Amino acid sequence: MSRTWTLTKMRMRLAMRNRMFLFFSLVMPLGFLVFGVMIFSKGSPGLVAYILGAILTVTVMGSFWGLSVQLVTFREQGILRRFRLAPVGAGPLLASSILSNYFLIIPSVLVEMFVCRWAFHMETWGNLWAIIVLVTFGSATFSAFGLIVASITNTMQETQIINQLVWTVFLFLSGASFPLAIFPQWIQRCALFNPATYLATGLEAATTNLVSTGEILTDVLALAIGLYAAFEISRQIFRWEPEAKVPRRAKLWVLAVLVPFLAFGAYENAGGTRLARIQHDFQHITGQLSMPPVPRSR
Amino acid sequence: MPDSIIQVDELYKSYGAVEAVRGVSFAVDEGEIFGLLGPNGAGKTSTIEILEGLRTRDRGVARVCGLDPEKSGEKYKERIGAILQSTSLPDKIRVREAIELFAKFYRNRADTEGLLRRFQLEEKRNAFYSQLSGGQKQRLALAMALVNNPQVVFLDEPTAGLDPQVRREIYDIVEELRRDKKTVLLTTHYIEEAERLCDRVAIIDHGRVIAIGSPRELKHRSAGTTRIEVRLAHMPKDGALARLDGVADCREFDGTFVLHSARPTVTIVALVKELEAEQNELQSLEMFSPSLEDVFIELTGRRLRE
């Protein structure tokens, strides 16, 4: 545990010295937030809170992108093999990635919340407990997804391609960029298999104060199971050496990370109430209640 | 060999169809500085990385401090230190931070300040890794190799790519390790490094140990001959140089004729006469005392740096 903590502190220090990190993790999401609120909120505090939920999702999911790139860079530059000589296993190294990332996004999350509350007159802090739990599990889970990408790609080029593809799905098919409620029904049903949907819809409901902490349990459970699967698999197929290639069979193991989300997606599609909740919350926030609101049946 | 701290017996390692290590065997005594000398691609790095626990062997025995590097995990890593041939650190880590970070991984820790002093890094303690020169990076690598007061130190090409002055600094540090009674296994393709630093040397070529012994013993094996290297204006007649008085061996490498002679003065006189007779001209002539290079040429027919 002390080795994990030692590595966590060092990695946080290194990240703070990296201007790219500061730009992408703090400045850019804040820019999106200001831009989003000014363009779309139309002075509605409810919409400000909803946009905050979406921006918090993007901030938290950013862990996925940053970690995979960092780990592959470390491997390509031979930095990981220096650590391999020391009595440090893959577990502490990977755990420190997740922990440092978590601590590093907290300032961004706080700044975004304070800006919304004080500069954009958001009426409440939302469901703070639900936000804390979702940010914590979301950050850890998406960091672990980043570790998986780092484990299965051999070069930075491959990492960037896979990141782009996965990021597009995370961003546009989850409600993090466009509200899921505005999509056709079949896309909404597909989105239920997307891990990012559980984070985005959970955070949007939490910032708009439309859920109790108990109601986000399924979101947290989905993220927690995804975290466990992703961390364990990335630990098993972790590679220290640039020239070590991941066996094809190991790549299949990676698909196991998706199993919890396939299961949750199938459950929600079969008889869940998530889509109804998303629709209801969106209508409530936008005030576009021309259709009779879908009753929430939780 | 009860005193051997490193034992390697019939070690094999292949990468696909390429056999990098083909039955390497040697033993290193405690406190000894032992060198693996050979050209690039000879199997030195594969051998040392198997001993560091970074690579798995295909077969054979490897034991360091009585432990199997492949299976002993943390217990083993606590006892060794190493400089890797290809490695790096994050650009934005400071010198002092790097030493402290790695020291914290071990139970037995050397004093960071002491290491900074010993490796002349005090002034650079707050410098980022990316701001260090090649020599400073290598001194930092050495300091990090000693953060756990290791029993055995592995140095893989510790002076490769460094300028002569920095190389001499590294030599001094290795000499200090000798005084500290550390066991050192180093790989190199520099003859002078092996001759100056090593108590014993194993010459490796194509994944096999082709000679082993102290530099002095190995040089004696080259029959005490002097190496004479000559370049001529025109190619001499076939076998003319090999027939000169005193010449025991004659080979050509890229237009340079390398003669080994037990009686160098007689050979040079005969050479001058032969060139006069052939109306050929001497472009350059150099004489060398017997070295490990000569041993390598004798054993392989090639130069070490070919």
Coordinates of C-alpha atoms in Angstrom, one line a residue:
Chain A
M1 CA 0.0 0.0 0.0
S2 CA 2.8 2.4 0.8
R3 CA 4.3 1.8 -2.6
T4 CA 1.0 2.6 -4.3
W5 CA 0.8 5.8 -2.3
T6 CA 4.4 6.8 -3.1
L7 CA 3.7 6.3 -6.8
T8 CA 0.4 8.2 -6.5
K9 CA 2.1 11.2 -5.0
M10 CA 4.8 11.2 -7.6
R11 CA 2.4 10.8 -10.5
M12 CA 0.3 13.7 -9.2
R13 CA 3.4 15.8 -9.0
L14 CA 4.4 14.9 -12.6
A15 CA 0.9 15.7 -13.9
M16 CA 0.9 19.1 -12.2
R17 CA 4.1 20.0 -14.1
N18 CA 2.6 19.1 -17.4
R19 CA 0.9 22.0 -19.1
M20 CA -1.0 19.7 -21.5
F21 CA -2.6 18.0 -18.5
L22 CA -3.6 21.3 -16.9
F23 CA -5.1 22.5 -20.2
F24 CA -7.1 19.3 -21.0
S25 CA -8.2 18.5 -17.5
L26 CA -9.0 22.0 -16.1
V27 CA -9.1 24.7 -18.8
M28 CA -10.9 22.8 -21.6
P29 CA -13.8 21.4 -19.6
L30 CA -14.3 24.8 -17.9
G31 CA -14.4 26.4 -21.3
F32 CA -17.0 23.9 -22.5
L33 CA -19.0 24.6 -19.4
V34 CA -19.0 28.4 -19.8
F35 CA -19.7 28.0 -23.5
G36 CA -22.5 25.5 -23.0
V37 CA -24.2 27.5 -20.3
M38 CA -24.0 30.7 -22.2
I39 CA -25.4 29.2 -25.4
F40 CA -27.9 26.7 -24.1
S41 CA -29.1 27.5 -20.6
K42 CA -31.2 30.5 -21.6
G43 CA -31.0 31.7 -18.0
S44 CA -32.7 28.6 -16.6
P45 CA -31.0 27.3 -13.4
G46 CA -32.3 23.8 -14.1
L47 CA -30.6 23.8 -17.5
V48 CA -27.4 25.1 -15.9
A49 CA -27.4 22.1 -13.5
Y50 CA -28.1 19.7 -16.4
I51 CA -25.2 21.1 -18.4
L52 CA -23.0 20.9 -15.3
G53 CA -23.9 17.1 -15.1
A54 CA -22.8 16.7 -18.7
I55 CA -19.6 18.6 -18.2
L56 CA -18.8 16.7 -15.0
T57 CA -19.2 13.5 -17.0
V58 CA -16.7 14.7 -19.7
T59 CA -14.3 15.8 -17.0
V60 CA -14.5 12.4 -15.2
M61 CA -14.3 10.4 -18.4
G62 CA -11.2 12.3 -19.5
S63 CA -9.3 10.0 -17.2
F64 CA -9.7 7.3 -19.8
W65 CA -7.9 9.3 -22.5
G66 CA -5.1 10.7 -20.4
L67 CA -4.1 7.5 -18.6
S68 CA -3.9 5.3 -21.7
V69 CA -1.7 7.8 -23.5
Q70 CA 0.6 8.2 -20.4
L71 CA 1.1 4.5 -19.8
V72 CA 1.9 3.7 -23.4
T73 CA 4.3 6.7 -23.5
F74 CA 6.0 5.3 -20.4
R75 CA 6.3 1.9 -21.9
E76 CA 7.6 3.1 -25.3
Q77 CA 10.2 5.3 -23.6
G78 CA 11.5 2.4 -21.4
I79 CA 10.4 4.1 -18.2
L80 CA 8.2 1.1 -17.1
R81 CA 11.1 -1.3 -17.4
R82 CA 13.1 0.8 -14.9
F83 CA 10.2 0.4 -12.4
R84 CA 10.1 -3.3 -13.2
L85 CA 13.7 -3.7 -11.7
A86 CA 12.4 -2.4 -8.4
P87 CA 10.1 -4.4 -6.1
V88 CA 7.0 -2.8 -7.6
G89 CA 4.3 -5.0 -9.1
A90 CA 1.8 -4.1 -11.8
G91 CA -0.9 -3.8 -9.2
P92 CA 0.6 -0.8 -7.3
L93 CA 1.6 0.9 -10.6
L94 CA -1.9 0.6 -12.0
A95 CA -3.7 1.5 -8.8
S96 CA -1.5 4.6 -8.5
S97 CA -2.7 5.6 -12.0
I98 CA -6.3 5.4 -10.9
L99 CA -5.7 7.1 -7.5
S100 CA -3.6 10.0 -8.9
N101 CA -6.2 10.6 -11.6
Y102 CA -9.0 10.7 -9.1
F103 CA -7.2 13.3 -6.9
L104 CA -6.3 15.3 -9.9
I105 CA -9.9 15.7 -11.2
I106 CA -11.3 16.8 -7.9
P107 CA -10.1 20.5 -8.3
S108 CA -11.7 20.5 -11.8
V109 CA -15.0 19.1 -10.4
L110 CA -15.0 21.7 -7.6
V111 CA -14.2 24.6 -9.9
E112 CA -17.0 23.6 -12.3
M113 CA -19.5 23.3 -9.5
F114 CA -18.5 26.6 -7.9
V115 CA -18.7 28.4 -11.2
C116 CA -22.2 27.1 -11.8
R117 CA -23.4 27.8 -8.3
W118 CA -22.0 31.3 -8.1
A119 CA -21.4 32.7 -11.6
F120 CA -24.4 31.0 -13.3
H121 CA -26.8 31.1 -10.3
M122 CA -27.5 27.3 -10.0
E123 CA -30.1 27.1 -7.3
T124 CA -28.7 24.2 -5.3
W125 CA -25.6 22.0 -5.1
G126 CA -27.7 19.1 -6.4
N127 CA -27.5 15.7 -4.7
L128 CA -24.0 16.1 -3.3
W129 CA -23.6 12.6 -2.0
A130 CA -24.7 11.2 -5.3
I131 CA -22.3 13.5 -7.2
I132 CA -19.4 12.4 -4.9
V133 CA -20.1 8.7 -5.3
L134 CA -20.5 9.0 -9.1
V135 CA -17.4 11.1 -9.6
T136 CA -15.4 8.7 -7.5
F137 CA -16.6 5.5 -9.2
G138 CA -16.7 7.1 -12.6
S139 CA -13.2 8.4 -12.4
A140 CA -11.9 5.0 -11.2
T141 CA -13.8 3.0 -13.8
F142 CA -12.9 5.2 -16.8
S143 CA -9.3 5.3 -15.6
A144 CA -9.3 1.5 -15.6
F145 CA -10.7 1.5 -19.1
G146 CA -7.7 3.6 -20.1
L147 CA -5.4 1.0 -18.5
I148 CA -7.1 -1.6 -20.7
V149 CA -6.5 0.3 -23.8
A150 CA -2.8 0.8 -22.8
S151 CA -2.6 -2.9 -22.2
I152 CA -3.8 -4.0 -25.6
T153 CA -2.2 -1.4 -27.8
N154 CA 1.4 -1.7 -28.9
T155 CA 2.1 1.8 -30.1
M156 CA 1.0 5.4 -29.4
Q157 CA -0.6 5.4 -32.9
E158 CA -2.7 2.4 -32.1
T159 CA -3.7 4.0 -28.8
Q160 CA -4.8 7.2 -30.4
I161 CA -7.0 5.4 -32.9
I162 CA -8.7 3.2 -30.4
N163 CA -9.1 6.1 -28.0
Q164 CA -10.8 8.2 -30.7
L165 CA -13.2 5.4 -31.5
V166 CA -14.1 4.6 -27.9
W167 CA -14.2 8.3 -26.9
T168 CA -16.7 9.1 -29.7
V169 CA -19.0 6.4 -28.4
F170 CA -18.6 7.5 -24.8
L171 CA -19.2 11.2 -25.7
F172 CA -22.0 11.1 -28.2
L173 CA -24.0 8.0 -27.2
S174 CA -24.3 8.6 -23.5
G175 CA -26.0 11.9 -23.0
A176 CA -22.7 13.6 -22.1
S177 CA -22.8 15.8 -25.2
F178 CA -26.4 15.7 -26.5
P179 CA -29.2 14.7 -24.2
L180 CA -30.1 11.1 -24.7
A181 CA -33.8 12.0 -24.6
I182 CA -33.6 13.7 -28.0
F183 CA -32.3 10.6 -29.8
P184 CA -34.6 8.1 -31.6
Q185 CA -35.7 5.3 -29.4
W186 CA -33.4 2.6 -31.0
I187 CA -30.3 4.7 -30.3
Q188 CA -31.5 5.2 -26.7
R189 CA -31.8 1.5 -26.4
C190 CA -28.3 1.0 -27.8
A191 CA -26.9 3.6 -25.4
L192 CA -28.0 1.4 -22.5
F193 CA -25.1 -0.9 -23.3
N194 CA -22.7 2.0 -23.1
P195 CA -20.7 2.4 -19.8
A196 CA -20.7 6.1 -20.2
T197 CA -24.5 6.3 -20.1
Y198 CA -24.5 5.2 -16.5
L199 CA -22.2 7.9 -15.5
A200 CA -23.8 10.6 -17.6
T201 CA -27.4 10.0 -16.7
G202 CA -26.5 9.5 -13.1
L203 CA -24.5 12.7 -12.9
E204 CA -27.2 14.7 -14.8
A205 CA -29.9 13.4 -12.4
A206 CA -27.7 14.2 -9.4
T207 CA -26.7 17.7 -10.4
T208 CA -30.4 18.5 -11.2
N209 CA -31.3 17.0 -7.8
L210 CA -33.8 14.7 -9.5
V211 CA -32.6 11.5 -7.8
S212 CA -32.0 10.3 -4.3
T213 CA -28.6 8.7 -3.5
G214 CA -30.4 5.3 -3.3
E215 CA -31.7 5.7 -6.9
I216 CA -28.2 5.9 -8.4
L217 CA -27.3 2.5 -6.9
T218 CA -27.6 0.7 -10.3
D219 CA -25.4 3.3 -11.9
V220 CA -22.8 2.9 -9.2
L221 CA -23.1 -0.9 -9.3
A222 CA -22.6 -0.9 -13.1
L223 CA -19.5 1.3 -12.8
A224 CA -18.1 -0.6 -9.8
I225 CA -18.4 -4.0 -11.6
G226 CA -16.8 -2.4 -14.7
L227 CA -14.0 -1.0 -12.6
Y228 CA -13.2 -4.4 -11.0
A229 CA -13.3 -6.2 -14.3
A230 CA -11.1 -3.6 -16.1
F231 CA -8.6 -3.3 -13.3
E232 CA -8.1 -7.1 -12.9
I233 CA -7.8 -7.7 -16.7
S234 CA -5.4 -4.8 -17.2
R235 CA -3.3 -6.2 -14.3
Q236 CA -3.2 -9.6 -15.9
I237 CA -2.2 -8.5 -19.3
F238 CA 0.0 -5.6 -18.2
R239 CA 3.3 -5.3 -20.2
W240 CA 6.4 -3.6 -19.0
E241 CA 8.5 -4.0 -22.1
P242 CA 8.0 -2.0 -25.3
E243 CA 8.7 -5.1 -27.5
A244 CA 6.4 -7.4 -25.5
K245 CA 3.3 -8.0 -27.6
V246 CA -0.1 -8.8 -26.1
P247 CA -1.3 -12.3 -27.2
R248 CA -4.4 -12.4 -29.3
R249 CA -6.2 -14.5 -26.7
A250 CA -5.6 -11.8 -24.1
K251 CA -7.3 -9.3 -26.3
L252 CA -10.5 -11.4 -26.1
W253 CA -10.3 -11.2 -22.3
V254 CA -10.7 -7.5 -22.7
L255 CA -14.2 -8.1 -24.0
A256 CA -15.0 -9.4 -20.5
V257 CA -15.0 -5.8 -19.3
L258 CA -18.1 -5.2 -21.4
V259 CA -20.0 -8.1 -19.9
P260 CA -21.4 -6.2 -16.9
F261 CA -22.6 -3.4 -19.2
L262 CA -24.1 -5.9 -21.6
A263 CA -26.0 -7.4 -18.7
F264 CA -27.2 -4.1 -17.4
G265 CA -28.1 -3.0 -20.9
A266 CA -30.1 -6.2 -21.5
Y267 CA -31.9 -5.8 -18.2
E268 CA -32.7 -2.1 -18.8
N269 CA -33.9 -2.9 -22.3
A270 CA -36.1 -5.8 -21.1
G271 CA -37.8 -4.2 -18.2
G272 CA -35.8 -1.4 -16.7
T273 CA -37.1 2.2 -16.2
R274 CA -34.0 4.1 -17.0
L275 CA -35.1 5.4 -20.4
A276 CA -38.4 6.5 -18.9
R277 CA -36.5 8.3 -16.1
I278 CA -34.1 10.0 -18.6
Q279 CA -37.1 11.2 -20.7
H280 CA -39.0 12.4 -17.6
D281 CA -36.0 14.3 -16.2
F282 CA -35.2 15.9 -19.5
Q283 CA -38.8 17.1 -20.0
H284 CA -38.9 18.3 -16.4
I285 CA -35.7 20.4 -16.9
T286 CA -36.5 21.9 -20.3
G287 CA -40.1 22.5 -19.3
Q288 CA -41.1 21.2 -22.7
L289 CA -44.0 19.2 -21.3
S290 CA -46.2 19.3 -24.4
M291 CA -46.5 15.6 -24.2
P292 CA -47.9 14.1 -21.0
P293 CA -44.9 13.3 -18.8
V294 CA -43.9 9.7 -18.6
P295 CA -44.6 8.5 -15.1
R296 CA -41.6 7.5 -13.1
S297 CA -42.1 4.0 -11.9
R298 CA -39.3 3.4 -9.5
Chain B
M1 CA 31.8 -23.5 -6.6
P2 CA 30.6 -22.5 -3.1
D3 CA 31.8 -18.9 -3.4
S4 CA 30.0 -18.1 -6.6
I5 CA 27.4 -15.4 -6.1
I6 CA 26.3 -15.6 -9.7
Q7 CA 26.0 -19.0 -11.4
V8 CA 24.9 -19.4 -15.0
D9 CA 24.9 -22.8 -16.6
E10 CA 23.9 -23.8 -20.1
L11 CA 21.6 -20.8 -20.5
Y12 CA 19.5 -20.6 -23.7
K13 CA 17.2 -17.8 -25.0
S14 CA 15.6 -17.4 -28.4
Y15 CA 13.4 -14.7 -29.9
G16 CA 11.4 -16.5 -32.5
A17 CA 13.9 -18.1 -34.9
V18 CA 16.8 -16.1 -33.6
E19 CA 18.9 -17.9 -30.9
A20 CA 20.3 -15.0 -28.9
V21 CA 21.9 -17.1 -26.1
R22 CA 23.2 -20.6 -26.9
G23 CA 24.4 -22.4 -23.9
V24 CA 26.2 -19.6 -21.9
S25 CA 27.9 -20.8 -18.7
F26 CA 30.0 -18.8 -16.2
A27 CA 30.3 -18.2 -12.5
V28 CA 31.1 -14.9 -10.7
D29 CA 32.7 -14.8 -7.2
E30 CA 31.6 -12.5 -4.5
G31 CA 33.3 -9.1 -4.8
E32 CA 34.5 -9.8 -8.3
I33 CA 34.0 -7.5 -11.3
F34 CA 33.1 -9.7 -14.1
G35 CA 32.7 -8.6 -17.7
L36 CA 30.7 -9.9 -20.7
L37 CA 32.7 -8.7 -23.7
G38 CA 31.4 -9.1 -27.2
P39 CA 30.1 -7.3 -30.3
N40 CA 26.6 -5.9 -30.6
G41 CA 24.1 -8.8 -30.9
A42 CA 26.4 -11.3 -29.2
G43 CA 23.8 -12.1 -26.5
K44 CA 25.2 -10.0 -23.7
T45 CA 22.1 -8.0 -22.9
S46 CA 19.8 -11.0 -23.1
T47 CA 22.1 -12.8 -20.7
I48 CA 22.2 -9.9 -18.2
E49 CA 18.5 -9.2 -18.5
I50 CA 17.7 -12.9 -17.7
L51 CA 19.9 -12.4 -14.6
E52 CA 18.1 -9.2 -13.7
G53 CA 14.8 -11.0 -13.8
L54 CA 13.6 -9.0 -16.8
R55 CA 13.5 -11.8 -19.3
T56 CA 12.6 -15.5 -19.0
R57 CA 15.1 -18.1 -20.1
D58 CA 14.2 -21.0 -22.4
R59 CA 16.4 -23.4 -20.5
G60 CA 19.4 -23.6 -18.3
V61 CA 20.3 -22.5 -14.8
A62 CA 20.6 -18.9 -13.5
R63 CA 21.2 -18.2 -9.8
V64 CA 22.2 -15.0 -8.2
C65 CA 22.7 -14.8 -4.4
G66 CA 21.4 -18.4 -4.3
L67 CA 18.0 -17.2 -5.8
D68 CA 16.4 -17.8 -9.1
P69 CA 15.9 -14.4 -10.7
E70 CA 12.8 -15.6 -12.6
K71 CA 11.0 -16.9 -9.5
S72 CA 12.2 -15.1 -6.4
G73 CA 10.3 -11.8 -7.0
E74 CA 10.7 -9.0 -4.5
K75 CA 13.1 -10.9 -2.2
Y76 CA 15.5 -11.0 -5.2
K77 CA 14.9 -7.4 -6.3
E78 CA 15.9 -6.2 -2.8
R79 CA 19.4 -7.7 -3.4
I80 CA 20.3 -6.4 -6.8
G81 CA 20.8 -3.1 -8.5
A82 CA 21.1 -2.4 -12.2
I83 CA 21.7 0.0 -15.0
L84 CA 19.7 -1.0 -18.1
Q85 CA 20.9 -0.4 -21.6
S86 CA 17.7 1.2 -22.8
T87 CA 15.7 2.9 -20.2
S88 CA 14.5 6.4 -19.2
L89 CA 12.7 8.4 -16.5
P90 CA 9.9 10.9 -16.8
D91 CA 11.1 14.2 -18.2
K92 CA 9.7 16.2 -15.4
I93 CA 11.0 14.2 -12.4
R94 CA 13.7 16.0 -10.4
V95 CA 17.0 14.2 -9.7
R96 CA 16.5 14.1 -5.9
E97 CA 12.9 13.0 -6.4
A98 CA 13.9 10.1 -8.6
I99 CA 16.4 8.8 -6.1
E100 CA 14.0 9.2 -3.2
L101 CA 11.2 7.6 -5.1
F102 CA 13.1 4.5 -5.9
A103 CA 14.6 4.3 -2.4
K104 CA 11.1 4.2 -1.0
F105 CA 10.4 0.9 -2.8
Y106 CA 13.1 -0.9 -0.8
R107 CA 13.4 -2.0 2.8
N108 CA 17.2 -1.4 2.9
R109 CA 17.7 2.2 1.8
A110 CA 20.9 4.2 1.1
D111 CA 21.0 7.8 2.2
T112 CA 19.8 10.1 -0.7
E113 CA 22.1 13.0 0.3
G114 CA 25.0 10.6 0.4
L115 CA 24.2 9.3 -3.1
L116 CA 23.9 12.8 -4.5
R117 CA 27.3 13.7 -3.1
R118 CA 28.9 10.5 -4.2
F119 CA 27.7 10.8 -7.8
Q120 CA 28.4 14.6 -8.0
L121 CA 24.7 15.4 -8.5
E122 CA 24.3 17.8 -5.6
E123 CA 24.2 20.9 -7.9
K124 CA 21.6 19.1 -10.1
R125 CA 19.4 17.9 -7.3
N126 CA 16.5 20.1 -8.4
A127 CA 17.1 19.7 -12.1
F128 CA 14.5 17.9 -14.2
Y129 CA 15.6 14.6 -15.8
S130 CA 15.2 16.2 -19.3
Q131 CA 17.7 18.9 -18.4
L132 CA 20.6 16.5 -17.6
S133 CA 23.5 15.7 -19.9
G134 CA 24.2 12.1 -21.0
G135 CA 26.8 11.7 -18.4
Q136 CA 24.6 13.1 -15.6
K137 CA 21.8 10.8 -16.6
Q138 CA 24.2 7.9 -16.4
R139 CA 25.4 9.0 -13.0
L140 CA 21.8 9.3 -11.8
A141 CA 21.2 5.7 -13.2
L142 CA 24.2 4.5 -11.1
A143 CA 22.9 6.3 -8.0
M144 CA 19.5 4.7 -8.5
A145 CA 21.1 1.3 -8.9
L146 CA 22.6 1.7 -5.5
V147 CA 19.6 3.1 -3.6
N148 CA 19.0 -0.3 -1.9
N149 CA 22.7 -1.1 -1.0
P150 CA 22.6 -4.1 -3.4
Q151 CA 24.8 -7.1 -3.0
V152 CA 25.1 -7.5 -6.8
V153 CA 25.2 -4.7 -9.4
F154 CA 24.4 -5.3 -13.1
L155 CA 25.7 -2.7 -15.5
D156 CA 24.6 -3.1 -19.1
E157 CA 26.8 -1.1 -21.4
P158 CA 27.3 1.6 -18.7
T159 CA 29.5 3.9 -20.9
A160 CA 27.9 3.3 -24.3
G161 CA 27.6 6.6 -26.2
L162 CA 29.4 8.7 -23.6
D163 CA 32.3 10.9 -24.3
P164 CA 35.8 9.8 -23.0
Q165 CA 35.8 12.1 -20.0
V166 CA 32.4 10.9 -18.7
R167 CA 33.5 7.3 -19.5
R168 CA 36.5 7.8 -17.2
E169 CA 34.2 9.2 -14.5
I170 CA 32.1 6.0 -14.7
Y171 CA 35.2 3.9 -14.5
D172 CA 36.1 5.6 -11.3
I173 CA 32.7 4.9 -9.9
V174 CA 33.0 1.2 -10.8
E175 CA 36.4 1.2 -9.1
E176 CA 34.6 2.5 -6.0
L177 CA 32.2 -0.4 -6.2
R178 CA 35.2 -2.7 -6.2
R179 CA 36.5 -1.0 -3.0
D180 CA 33.0 -1.4 -1.5
K181 CA 33.3 -5.2 -2.2
K182 CA 30.2 -5.1 -4.4
T183 CA 29.9 -7.9 -7.0
V184 CA 29.6 -6.3 -10.5
L185 CA 28.5 -8.0 -13.7
L186 CA 29.0 -5.6 -16.6
T187 CA 28.6 -5.9 -20.3
T188 CA 30.6 -4.0 -22.8
H189 CA 32.0 -3.9 -26.3
Y190 CA 34.8 -1.6 -25.3
I191 CA 38.1 -3.5 -25.0
E192 CA 39.7 -0.9 -22.8
E193 CA 36.8 -1.0 -20.4
A194 CA 37.0 -4.7 -20.0
E195 CA 40.7 -4.6 -19.6
R196 CA 40.7 -1.7 -17.1
L197 CA 37.8 -2.7 -14.9
C198 CA 37.2 -6.4 -15.0
D199 CA 38.9 -9.1 -12.8
R200 CA 37.7 -11.6 -15.3
V201 CA 36.1 -11.5 -18.7
A202 CA 33.9 -13.9 -20.7
I203 CA 34.1 -13.2 -24.4
I204 CA 30.8 -13.8 -26.0
D205 CA 30.1 -14.2 -29.7
H206 CA 26.9 -15.4 -31.4
G207 CA 25.3 -16.3 -28.1
R208 CA 28.2 -18.5 -26.9
V209 CA 31.1 -17.9 -24.5
I210 CA 34.2 -18.5 -26.5
A211 CA 36.8 -17.6 -23.9
I212 CA 36.9 -16.9 -20.2
G213 CA 39.6 -15.7 -17.8
S214 CA 41.3 -12.6 -16.5
P215 CA 42.3 -10.1 -19.2
R216 CA 46.0 -11.0 -18.5
E217 CA 45.3 -14.7 -19.0
L218 CA 43.4 -14.2 -22.1
K219 CA 46.0 -11.9 -23.6
H220 CA 48.7 -14.6 -22.9
R221 CA 46.6 -16.9 -25.0
S222 CA 47.3 -14.7 -28.0
A223 CA 50.8 -16.2 -27.8
G224 CA 52.3 -12.9 -26.7
T225 CA 52.2 -11.5 -30.3
T226 CA 52.2 -7.8 -31.2
R227 CA 49.5 -6.6 -33.5
I228 CA 50.8 -4.5 -36.5
E229 CA 48.2 -2.8 -38.6
V230 CA 49.2 -1.5 -42.0
R231 CA 47.5 0.2 -44.9
L232 CA 49.1 0.1 -48.3
A233 CA 48.8 2.1 -51.5
H234 CA 48.1 -1.1 -53.6
M235 CA 47.0 -4.6 -52.8
P236 CA 50.0 -6.8 -52.0
K237 CA 50.6 -10.1 -53.8
D238 CA 48.5 -13.0 -52.5
G239 CA 49.9 -14.3 -49.2
A240 CA 53.0 -12.0 -49.3
L241 CA 52.3 -10.4 -46.0
A242 CA 51.5 -13.7 -44.3
R243 CA 54.9 -15.1 -45.4
L244 CA 56.9 -12.2 -43.8
D245 CA 59.4 -13.1 -41.1
G246 CA 57.8 -13.5 -37.6
V247 CA 54.2 -13.2 -38.8
A248 CA 52.0 -15.8 -37.0
D249 CA 48.7 -14.6 -38.5
C250 CA 47.6 -12.1 -41.2
R251 CA 44.0 -10.9 -41.9
E252 CA 42.5 -8.1 -43.8
F253 CA 39.7 -5.9 -42.5
D254 CA 38.4 -3.2 -44.9
G255 CA 41.7 -2.5 -46.5
T256 CA 43.7 -2.7 -43.3
F257 CA 46.1 -5.6 -42.9
V258 CA 46.4 -6.9 -39.3
L259 CA 49.5 -8.9 -38.7
H260 CA 50.3 -10.7 -35.5
S261 CA 54.0 -11.1 -35.0
A262 CA 56.2 -12.6 -32.2
R263 CA 59.2 -10.6 -33.6
P264 CA 57.7 -7.2 -34.6
T265 CA 61.0 -5.5 -35.5
V266 CA 62.0 -8.3 -37.9
T267 CA 58.5 -8.3 -39.4
I268 CA 58.6 -4.5 -40.1
V269 CA 62.0 -4.7 -41.8
A270 CA 60.8 -7.6 -43.9
L271 CA 57.6 -5.6 -44.7
V272 CA 59.6 -2.6 -45.9
K273 CA 61.8 -4.8 -48.1
E274 CA 58.7 -6.6 -49.6
L275 CA 57.0 -3.3 -50.4
E276 CA 60.2 -2.0 -52.1
A277 CA 60.3 -5.1 -54.2
E278 CA 56.6 -4.8 -55.1
Q279 CA 57.0 -1.0 -55.7
N280 CA 54.2 -0.6 -53.2
E281 CA 53.9 2.2 -50.7
L282 CA 53.1 2.2 -47.0
Q283 CA 50.3 4.6 -46.1
S284 CA 50.2 3.9 -42.4
L285 CA 51.6 1.5 -39.8
E286 CA 50.5 1.1 -36.2
M287 CA 51.8 -1.3 -33.5
F288 CA 49.8 -2.5 -30.5
S289 CA 50.6 -4.6 -27.5
P290 CA 48.5 -7.8 -27.3
S291 CA 44.9 -6.9 -26.3
L292 CA 41.6 -8.6 -25.9
E293 CA 40.8 -7.5 -29.4
D294 CA 43.6 -9.8 -30.6
V295 CA 42.1 -12.6 -28.6
F296 CA 38.7 -12.0 -30.2
I297 CA 40.3 -11.8 -33.7
E298 CA 42.1 -15.0 -33.1
L299 CA 39.0 -16.8 -31.9
T300 CA 36.5 -15.5 -34.4
G301 CA 38.4 -14.1 -37.4
R302 CA 36.5 -10.9 -36.9
R303 CA 37.0 -7.6 -35.2
L304 CA 35.0 -6.8 -32.1
R305 CA 33.2 -3.8 -33.6
E306 CA 32.4 -5.3 -37.0

